[in-house]
PDB file of C-alpha atoms and ligand atoms in Angstrom:
ATOM      1  CA  MET A  16     124.049 137.758  57.538  1.00 86.00           C
ATOM      2  CA  ASN A  17     122.630 137.459  54.052  1.00 91.00           C
ATOM      3  CA  PRO A  18     124.245 140.378  52.170  1.00 93.00           C
ATOM      4  CA  THR A  19     120.956 141.170  50.380  1.00 95.00           C
ATOM      5  CA  ILE A  20     119.185 141.375  53.738  1.00 96.00           C
ATOM      6  CA  GLU A  21     121.981 143.586  55.014  1.00 96.00           C
ATOM      7  CA  ALA A  22     121.550 145.951  52.062  1.00 97.00           C
ATOM      8  CA  LEU A  23     117.762 145.892  52.549  1.00 97.00           C
ATOM      9  CA  LEU A  24     118.068 146.778  56.239  1.00 97.00           C
ATOM     10  CA  VAL A  25     120.210 149.798  55.362  1.00 98.00           C
ATOM     11  CA  LEU A  26     117.647 150.820  52.737  1.00 98.00           C
ATOM     12  CA  GLN A  27     114.766 150.277  55.149  1.00 98.00           C
ATOM     13  CA  ALA A  28     116.373 152.539  57.759  1.00 98.00           C
ATOM     14  CA  ARG A  29     116.927 155.237  55.131  1.00 98.00           C
ATOM     15  CA  ASP A  30     113.387 154.853  53.789  1.00 97.00           C
ATOM     16  CA  LEU A  31     112.111 155.405  57.311  1.00 96.00           C
ATOM     17  CA  ARG A  32     114.256 158.531  57.666  1.00 97.00           C
ATOM     18  CA  VAL A  33     112.937 159.896  54.340  1.00 97.00           C
ATOM     19  CA  ALA A  34     109.359 159.217  55.445  1.00 96.00           C
ATOM     20  CA  GLU A  35     109.906 160.977  58.786  1.00 96.00           C
ATOM     21  CA  LEU A  36     111.527 164.010  57.202  1.00 97.00           C
ATOM     22  CA  SER A  37     108.832 164.258  54.489  1.00 97.00           C
ATOM     23  CA  GLU A  38     106.208 164.193  57.220  1.00 96.00           C
ATOM     24  CA  ALA A  39     108.056 166.861  59.229  1.00 96.00           C
ATOM     25  CA  GLN A  40     108.383 169.035  56.118  1.00 95.00           C
ATOM     26  CA  GLU A  41     104.657 168.760  55.365  1.00 96.00           C
ATOM     27  CA  GLU A  42     103.640 169.149  58.993  1.00 96.00           C
ATOM     28  CA  ALA A  43     105.220 172.613  59.368  1.00 96.00           C
ATOM     29  CA  PRO A  44     102.888 174.473  56.947  1.00 96.00           C
ATOM     30  CA  ARG A  45      99.889 172.600  58.391  1.00 97.00           C
ATOM     31  CA  GLN A  46     100.781 173.818  61.879  1.00 97.00           C
ATOM     32  CA  ILE A  47     101.435 177.347  60.606  1.00 97.00           C
ATOM     33  CA  ALA A  48      97.954 177.368  59.078  1.00 98.00           C
ATOM     34  CA  ALA A  49      96.501 176.214  62.406  1.00 98.00           C
ATOM     35  CA  VAL A  50      98.269 179.064  64.235  1.00 97.00           C
ATOM     36  CA  GLU A  51      96.887 181.535  61.666  1.00 97.00           C
ATOM     37  CA  ARG A  52      93.360 180.178  62.050  1.00 97.00           C
ATOM     38  CA  GLU A  53      93.573 180.533  65.818  1.00 96.00           C
ATOM     39  CA  LEU A  54      94.777 184.116  65.476  1.00 97.00           C
ATOM     40  CA  ALA A  55      92.012 184.988  63.004  1.00 97.00           C
ATOM     41  CA  ALA A  56      89.438 183.624  65.460  1.00 97.00           C
ATOM     42  CA  LYS A  57      90.863 185.805  68.255  1.00 97.00           C
ATOM     43  CA  ASN A  58      90.770 188.841  65.968  1.00 97.00           C
ATOM     44  CA  ALA A  59      87.154 188.188  65.046  1.00 97.00           C
ATOM     45  CA  GLN A  60      86.271 187.795  68.718  1.00 97.00           C
ATOM     46  CA  PHE A  61      87.909 191.124  69.520  1.00 97.00           C
ATOM     47  CA  SER A  62      86.176 192.942  66.636  1.00 98.00           C
ATOM     48  CA  GLU A  63      82.866 191.636  67.900  1.00 98.00           C
ATOM     49  CA  LEU A  64      83.579 192.924  71.409  1.00 97.00           C
ATOM     50  CA  LYS A  65      84.483 196.370  70.014  1.00 98.00           C
ATOM     51  CA  GLN A  66      81.339 196.417  67.889  1.00 98.00           C
ATOM     52  CA  ARG A  67      79.150 195.450  70.851  1.00 98.00           C
ATOM     53  CA  THR A  68      80.700 198.216  72.968  1.00 98.00           C
ATOM     54  CA  ARG A  69      80.181 200.829  70.233  1.00 98.00           C
ATOM     55  CA  GLN A  70      76.567 199.725  69.974  1.00 98.00           C
ATOM     56  CA  ILE A  71      75.992 200.359  73.705  1.00 98.00           C
ATOM     57  CA  GLU A  72      77.137 203.964  73.286  1.00 98.00           C
ATOM     58  CA  ALA A  73      74.983 204.395  70.176  1.00 98.00           C
ATOM     59  CA  ASP A  74      71.968 203.081  72.099  1.00 98.00           C
ATOM     60  CA  ARG A  75      72.635 205.522  74.945  1.00 98.00           C
ATOM     61  CA  LYS A  76      72.838 208.467  72.525  1.00 98.00           C
ATOM     62  CA  LYS A  77      69.483 207.450  71.124  1.00 98.00           C
ATOM     63  CA  LEU A  78      67.965 207.550  74.611  1.00 98.00           C
ATOM     64  CA  ASP A  79      69.594 210.909  75.205  1.00 98.00           C
ATOM     65  CA  LEU A  80      67.928 212.249  72.079  1.00 98.00           C
ATOM     66  CA  GLU A  81      64.556 210.978  73.327  1.00 98.00           C
ATOM     67  CA  VAL A  82      65.111 212.791  76.636  1.00 98.00           C
ATOM     68  CA  LYS A  83      65.829 216.034  74.766  1.00 98.00           C
ATOM     69  CA  THR A  84      62.692 215.624  72.669  1.00 98.00           C
ATOM     70  CA  LYS A  85      60.611 215.127  75.805  1.00 98.00           C
ATOM     71  CA  GLU A  86      62.232 218.141  77.463  1.00 98.00           C
ATOM     72  CA  ALA A  87      61.329 220.256  74.459  1.00 98.00           C
ATOM     73  CA  ALA A  88      57.765 218.968  74.715  1.00 98.00           C
ATOM     74  CA  ILE A  89      57.604 219.973  78.394  1.00 98.00           C
ATOM     75  CA  ALA A  90      58.819 223.494  77.491  1.00 98.00           C
ATOM     76  CA  ARG A  91      56.053 223.638  74.896  1.00 97.00           C
ATOM     77  CA  TYR A  92      53.419 222.513  77.413  1.00 97.00           C
ATOM     78  CA  ARG A  93      54.573 225.198  79.873  1.00 96.00           C
ATOM     79  CA  ALA A  94      54.266 227.887  77.206  1.00 97.00           C
ATOM     80  CA  GLN A  95      50.757 226.617  76.440  1.00 96.00           C
ATOM     81  CA  GLN A  96      49.899 226.785  80.150  1.00 94.00           C
ATOM     82  CA  LEU A  97      50.847 230.462  80.188  1.00 94.00           C
ATOM     83  CA  ALA A  98      48.702 231.123  77.155  1.00 95.00           C
ATOM     84  CA  THR A  99      45.552 229.321  78.264  1.00 93.00           C
ATOM     85  CA  ARG A 100      42.784 230.608  80.449  1.00 92.00           C
ATOM     86  CA  LYS A 101      40.816 227.415  80.554  1.00 95.00           C
ATOM     87  CA  ASN A 102      41.198 225.453  83.791  1.00 94.00           C
ATOM     88  CA  GLU A 103      40.457 222.198  82.066  1.00 96.00           C
ATOM     89  CA  GLU A 104      43.177 222.745  79.482  1.00 95.00           C
ATOM     90  CA  PHE A 105      45.608 223.834  82.198  1.00 96.00           C
ATOM     91  CA  ALA A 106      44.982 220.644  84.152  1.00 96.00           C
ATOM     92  CA  ALA A 107      45.427 218.514  81.035  1.00 97.00           C
ATOM     93  CA  LEU A 108      48.783 220.186  80.403  1.00 97.00           C
ATOM     94  CA  ILE A 109      49.891 219.452  83.984  1.00 97.00           C
ATOM     95  CA  HIS A 110      49.064 215.839  83.344  1.00 97.00           C
ATOM     96  CA  GLU A 111      51.081 215.848  80.066  1.00 97.00           C
ATOM     97  CA  ILE A 112      54.061 217.449  81.808  1.00 98.00           C
ATOM     98  CA  GLU A 113      54.017 214.881  84.642  1.00 98.00           C
ATOM     99  CA  HIS A 114      53.755 212.044  82.180  1.00 98.00           C
ATOM    100  CA  ALA A 115      56.735 213.351  80.177  1.00 98.00           C
ATOM    101  CA  GLN A 116      58.769 213.850  83.363  1.00 98.00           C
ATOM    102  CA  ALA A 117      58.100 210.265  84.444  1.00 98.00           C
ATOM    103  CA  GLU A 118      59.234 209.023  81.053  1.00 98.00           C
ATOM    104  CA  ILE A 119      62.363 211.137  81.218  1.00 98.00           C
ATOM    105  CA  ALA A 120      63.194 209.594  84.615  1.00 98.00           C
ATOM    106  CA  LYS A 121      62.810 206.101  83.121  1.00 98.00           C
ATOM    107  CA  LEU A 122      64.982 207.001  80.132  1.00 98.00           C
ATOM    108  CA  GLU A 123      67.658 208.432  82.384  1.00 98.00           C
ATOM    109  CA  ASP A 124      67.715 205.245  84.457  1.00 98.00           C
ATOM    110  CA  SER A 125      68.243 203.243  81.281  1.00 98.00           C
ATOM    111  CA  GLU A 126      70.961 205.670  80.214  1.00 98.00           C
ATOM    112  CA  LEU A 127      72.769 205.129  83.512  1.00 98.00           C
ATOM    113  CA  GLU A 128      72.647 201.378  82.997  1.00 98.00           C
ATOM    114  CA  LEU A 129      74.036 201.763  79.494  1.00 98.00           C
ATOM    115  CA  MET A 130      76.797 204.065  80.763  1.00 98.00           C
ATOM    116  CA  GLU A 131      77.873 201.406  83.246  1.00 98.00           C
ATOM    117  CA  ALA A 132      77.778 198.743  80.541  1.00 98.00           C
ATOM    118  CA  TYR A 133      79.780 201.016  78.237  1.00 98.00           C
ATOM    119  CA  ASP A 134      82.464 201.534  80.895  1.00 98.00           C
ATOM    120  CA  LYS A 135      82.680 197.786  81.389  1.00 98.00           C
ATOM    121  CA  GLY A 136      82.838 197.347  77.614  1.00 98.00           C
ATOM    122  CA  LEU A 137      85.665 199.862  77.300  1.00 98.00           C
ATOM    123  CA  ALA A 138      87.624 198.068  80.024  1.00 98.00           C
ATOM    124  CA  ALA A 139      87.054 194.748  78.261  1.00 98.00           C
ATOM    125  CA  VAL A 140      88.194 196.258  74.954  1.00 98.00           C
ATOM    126  CA  ALA A 141      91.379 197.594  76.565  1.00 98.00           C
ATOM    127  CA  ALA A 142      92.102 194.213  78.172  1.00 98.00           C
ATOM    128  CA  GLY A 143      91.263 192.445  74.911  1.00 97.00           C
ATOM    129  CA  GLU A 144      93.619 194.703  72.994  1.00 97.00           C
ATOM    130  CA  LYS A 145      96.464 193.835  75.338  1.00 97.00           C
ATOM    131  CA  GLU A 146      95.688 190.132  75.162  1.00 96.00           C
ATOM    132  CA  LEU A 147      95.451 190.228  71.391  1.00 96.00           C
ATOM    133  CA  ALA A 148      98.865 191.884  71.135  1.00 97.00           C
ATOM    134  CA  GLN A 149     100.319 189.107  73.285  1.00 97.00           C
ATOM    135  CA  VAL A 150      98.623 186.406  71.250  1.00 96.00           C
ATOM    136  CA  GLU A 151      99.871 188.034  68.044  1.00 97.00           C
ATOM    137  CA  ALA A 152     103.455 188.172  69.308  1.00 98.00           C
ATOM    138  CA  LYS A 153     103.296 184.551  70.432  1.00 97.00           C
ATOM    139  CA  ALA A 154     101.817 183.450  67.108  1.00 97.00           C
ATOM    140  CA  LYS A 155     104.565 185.254  65.234  1.00 98.00           C
ATOM    141  CA  GLU A 156     107.197 183.487  67.323  1.00 98.00           C
ATOM    142  CA  LYS A 157     105.493 180.128  66.872  1.00 97.00           C
ATOM    143  CA  LYS A 158     105.234 180.603  63.106  1.00 97.00           C
ATOM    144  CA  ALA A 159     108.907 181.543  62.808  1.00 98.00           C
ATOM    145  CA  ALA A 160     109.926 178.428  64.786  1.00 97.00           C
ATOM    146  CA  LEU A 161     107.684 176.212  62.631  1.00 97.00           C
ATOM    147  CA  GLN A 162     109.036 177.790  59.470  1.00 97.00           C
ATOM    148  CA  LYS A 163     112.578 177.081  60.661  1.00 97.00           C
ATOM    149  CA  ARG A 164     111.682 173.495  61.534  1.00 96.00           C
ATOM    150  CA  GLY A 165     110.154 172.955  58.112  1.00 96.00           C
ATOM    151  CA  GLU A 166     113.199 174.367  56.374  1.00 97.00           C
ATOM    152  CA  ALA A 167     115.546 172.212  58.460  1.00 97.00           C
ATOM    153  CA  ALA A 168     113.514 169.111  57.584  1.00 97.00           C
ATOM    154  CA  ALA A 169     113.602 170.053  53.892  1.00 97.00           C
ATOM    155  CA  ALA A 170     117.392 170.444  53.971  1.00 97.00           C
ATOM    156  CA  GLU A 171     117.844 167.132  55.819  1.00 98.00           C
ATOM    157  CA  LEU A 172     115.454 165.454  53.418  1.00 98.00           C
ATOM    158  CA  LYS A 173     117.682 166.355  50.469  1.00 98.00           C
ATOM    159  CA  THR A 174     120.595 164.506  52.061  1.00 98.00           C
ATOM    160  CA  ALA A 175     118.374 161.624  53.137  1.00 98.00           C
ATOM    161  CA  LEU A 176     117.078 161.195  49.569  1.00 98.00           C
ATOM    162  CA  ILE A 177     120.639 160.921  48.232  1.00 98.00           C
ATOM    163  CA  GLN A 178     121.435 158.338  50.912  1.00 98.00           C
ATOM    164  CA  GLN A 179     118.245 156.461  50.077  1.00 98.00           C
ATOM    165  CA  ALA A 180     119.118 156.330  46.357  1.00 98.00           C
ATOM    166  CA  ASP A 181     122.593 155.173  47.289  1.00 98.00           C
ATOM    167  CA  ALA A 182     121.189 152.329  49.415  1.00 98.00           C
ATOM    168  CA  GLU A 183     118.739 151.348  46.673  1.00 97.00           C
ATOM    169  CA  GLN A 184     121.604 150.798  44.229  1.00 97.00           C
ATOM    170  CA  LYS A 185     123.056 148.152  46.514  1.00 97.00           C
ATOM    171  CA  VAL A 186     119.894 146.027  46.364  1.00 97.00           C
ATOM    172  CA  PRO A 187     119.364 143.681  43.365  1.00 95.00           C
ATOM    173  CA  GLU A 188     116.595 145.015  41.155  1.00 94.00           C
ATOM    174  CA  GLU A 189     114.121 142.118  41.477  1.00 93.00           C
ATOM    175  CA  VAL A 190     114.530 142.131  45.254  1.00 96.00           C
ATOM    176  CA  LEU A 191     114.045 145.891  45.319  1.00 97.00           C
ATOM    177  CA  SER A 192     110.696 145.739  43.542  1.00 97.00           C
ATOM    178  CA  ARG A 193     109.570 142.932  45.885  1.00 97.00           C
ATOM    179  CA  TYR A 194     110.715 144.949  48.897  1.00 98.00           C
ATOM    180  CA  ARG A 195     108.880 148.061  47.636  1.00 97.00           C
ATOM    181  CA  ARG A 196     105.704 146.042  47.055  1.00 97.00           C
ATOM    182  CA  ILE A 197     105.748 144.586  50.584  1.00 97.00           C
ATOM    183  CA  LEU A 198     106.572 147.950  52.145  1.00 96.00           C
ATOM    184  CA  LYS A 199     103.718 149.604  50.287  1.00 95.00           C
ATOM    185  CA  SER A 200     101.166 147.029  51.408  1.00 96.00           C
ATOM    186  CA  LYS A 201     102.397 146.801  55.021  1.00 95.00           C
ATOM    187  CA  GLY A 202     103.179 150.459  55.545  1.00 91.00           C
ATOM    188  CA  ASP A 203     105.742 149.940  58.307  1.00 91.00           C
ATOM    189  CA  LYS A 204     108.478 147.393  57.549  1.00 96.00           C
ATOM    190  CA  ALA A 205     109.189 144.961  54.736  1.00 97.00           C
ATOM    191  CA  VAL A 206     112.166 143.226  56.375  1.00 98.00           C
ATOM    192  CA  VAL A 207     111.770 141.923  59.922  1.00 98.00           C
ATOM    193  CA  ALA A 208     113.674 139.757  62.376  1.00 97.00           C
ATOM    194  CA  VAL A 209     112.711 136.299  63.543  1.00 97.00           C
ATOM    195  CA  GLU A 210     112.474 136.167  67.314  1.00 96.00           C
ATOM    196  CA  HIS A 211     111.667 133.035  69.319  1.00 95.00           C
ATOM    197  CA  GLY A 212     110.600 131.362  66.107  1.00 95.00           C
ATOM    198  CA  SER A 213     108.013 134.078  65.311  1.00 97.00           C
ATOM    199  CA  CYS A 214     107.796 136.786  62.668  1.00 97.00           C
ATOM    200  CA  THR A 215     108.195 140.164  64.405  1.00 97.00           C
ATOM    201  CA  GLY A 216     106.101 141.794  61.670  1.00 97.00           C
ATOM    202  CA  CYS A 217     102.844 139.893  62.250  1.00 97.00           C
ATOM    203  CA  HIS A 218     103.852 137.953  65.412  1.00 97.00           C
ATOM    204  CA  MET A 219     102.776 134.606  63.971  1.00 97.00           C
ATOM    205  CA  LYS A 220     104.737 131.454  64.799  1.00 97.00           C
ATOM    206  CA  LEU A 221     106.851 130.400  61.815  1.00 97.00           C
ATOM    207  CA  THR A 222     107.361 126.837  60.616  1.00 96.00           C
ATOM    208  CA  THR A 223     110.745 125.374  61.541  1.00 95.00           C
ATOM    209  CA  GLN A 224     111.642 125.295  57.863  1.00 95.00           C
ATOM    210  CA  THR A 225     110.933 129.019  57.380  1.00 96.00           C
ATOM    211  CA  ALA A 226     112.747 129.923  60.596  1.00 94.00           C
ATOM    212  CA  ASN A 227     115.770 127.958  59.379  1.00 93.00           C
ATOM    213  CA  SER A 228     115.647 129.562  55.936  1.00 94.00           C
ATOM    214  CA  ALA A 229     115.835 132.967  57.594  1.00 95.00           C
ATOM    215  CA  ARG A 230     119.342 132.084  58.759  1.00 93.00           C
ATOM    216  CA  ARG A 231     120.611 131.184  55.298  1.00 92.00           C
ATOM    217  CA  GLU A 232     122.775 133.503  53.267  1.00 91.00           C
ATOM    218  CA  ASP A 233     121.940 132.046  49.855  1.00 90.00           C
ATOM    219  CA  LEU A 234     118.187 132.686  49.803  1.00 91.00           C
ATOM    220  CA  LEU A 235     115.538 135.103  50.961  1.00 94.00           C
ATOM    221  CA  ALA A 236     112.980 133.781  53.437  1.00 96.00           C
ATOM    222  CA  ALA A 237     109.515 135.238  53.741  1.00 97.00           C
ATOM    223  CA  CYS A 238     106.816 134.935  56.386  1.00 97.00           C
ATOM    224  CA  ASP A 239     104.073 132.551  55.204  1.00 96.00           C
ATOM    225  CA  ASN A 240     101.470 134.682  56.908  1.00 97.00           C
ATOM    226  CA  CYS A 241     102.333 138.329  56.103  1.00 96.00           C
ATOM    227  CA  GLY A 242     104.900 137.953  53.318  1.00 96.00           C
ATOM    228  CA  ARG A 243     107.536 140.146  54.971  1.00 97.00           C
ATOM    229  CA  LEU A 244     111.159 139.193  54.298  1.00 97.00           C
ATOM    230  CA  LEU A 245     112.804 137.513  57.279  1.00 97.00           C
ATOM    231  CA  TYR A 246     116.237 137.427  58.820  1.00 96.00           C
ATOM    232  CA  ALA A 247     117.680 135.787  61.914  1.00 93.00           C
ATOM    233  CA  ASP A 248     120.906 136.715  63.630  1.00 77.00           C
TER     234      ASP A 248
HETATM  235 ZN1  LIG B  14     104.742 137.766  59.315  1.00 91.63          ZN
END
């Protein structure tokens, strides 16, 4: 095989390794951030549930206060009944007392409903607390594993970069800049094999002359369509 192609294939493999490790190194903090966002959302959800439950109890206490106010009013009406001698006034007070009693009954019904809702809320808060603790523990584990993965990729990348530089030195300078240019524009590979007379980079049929050139050791052949450097075993 053309020794320049051979050197380029080694470089291409090492370039790929560097790209993979760089991606892995950058991916770790991105995934850690995603885990943190998920956890923050769970925390917010839980705070909201706690707040809603506290509000139910606050609402019930308000109703309770209204009941007490109405009870005090009834006591006042009864005292007035004892003091009055007018039948008309007495009857009006009976009416007031009955009205207040009916309202108290309604308030107490609402209080009962709120008590039930509060109990349900407390149970949900307890369950949510447990779930949150589990989610937090899992997130911590996940973050530690991601951190480790990122650090491993960073360490491997250091070695890979040295190997990449080493491979670059074995490629003639003008070929290297051409290779880099092609790689940058194609994104995947700059050096590809010829298979069944076609370029394996763009899959176009090559001319017989180009396919033959790909077998030569004294020149570099390139695909007429995509410009990638070619080799044939
Ligand atoms: Zn091609």
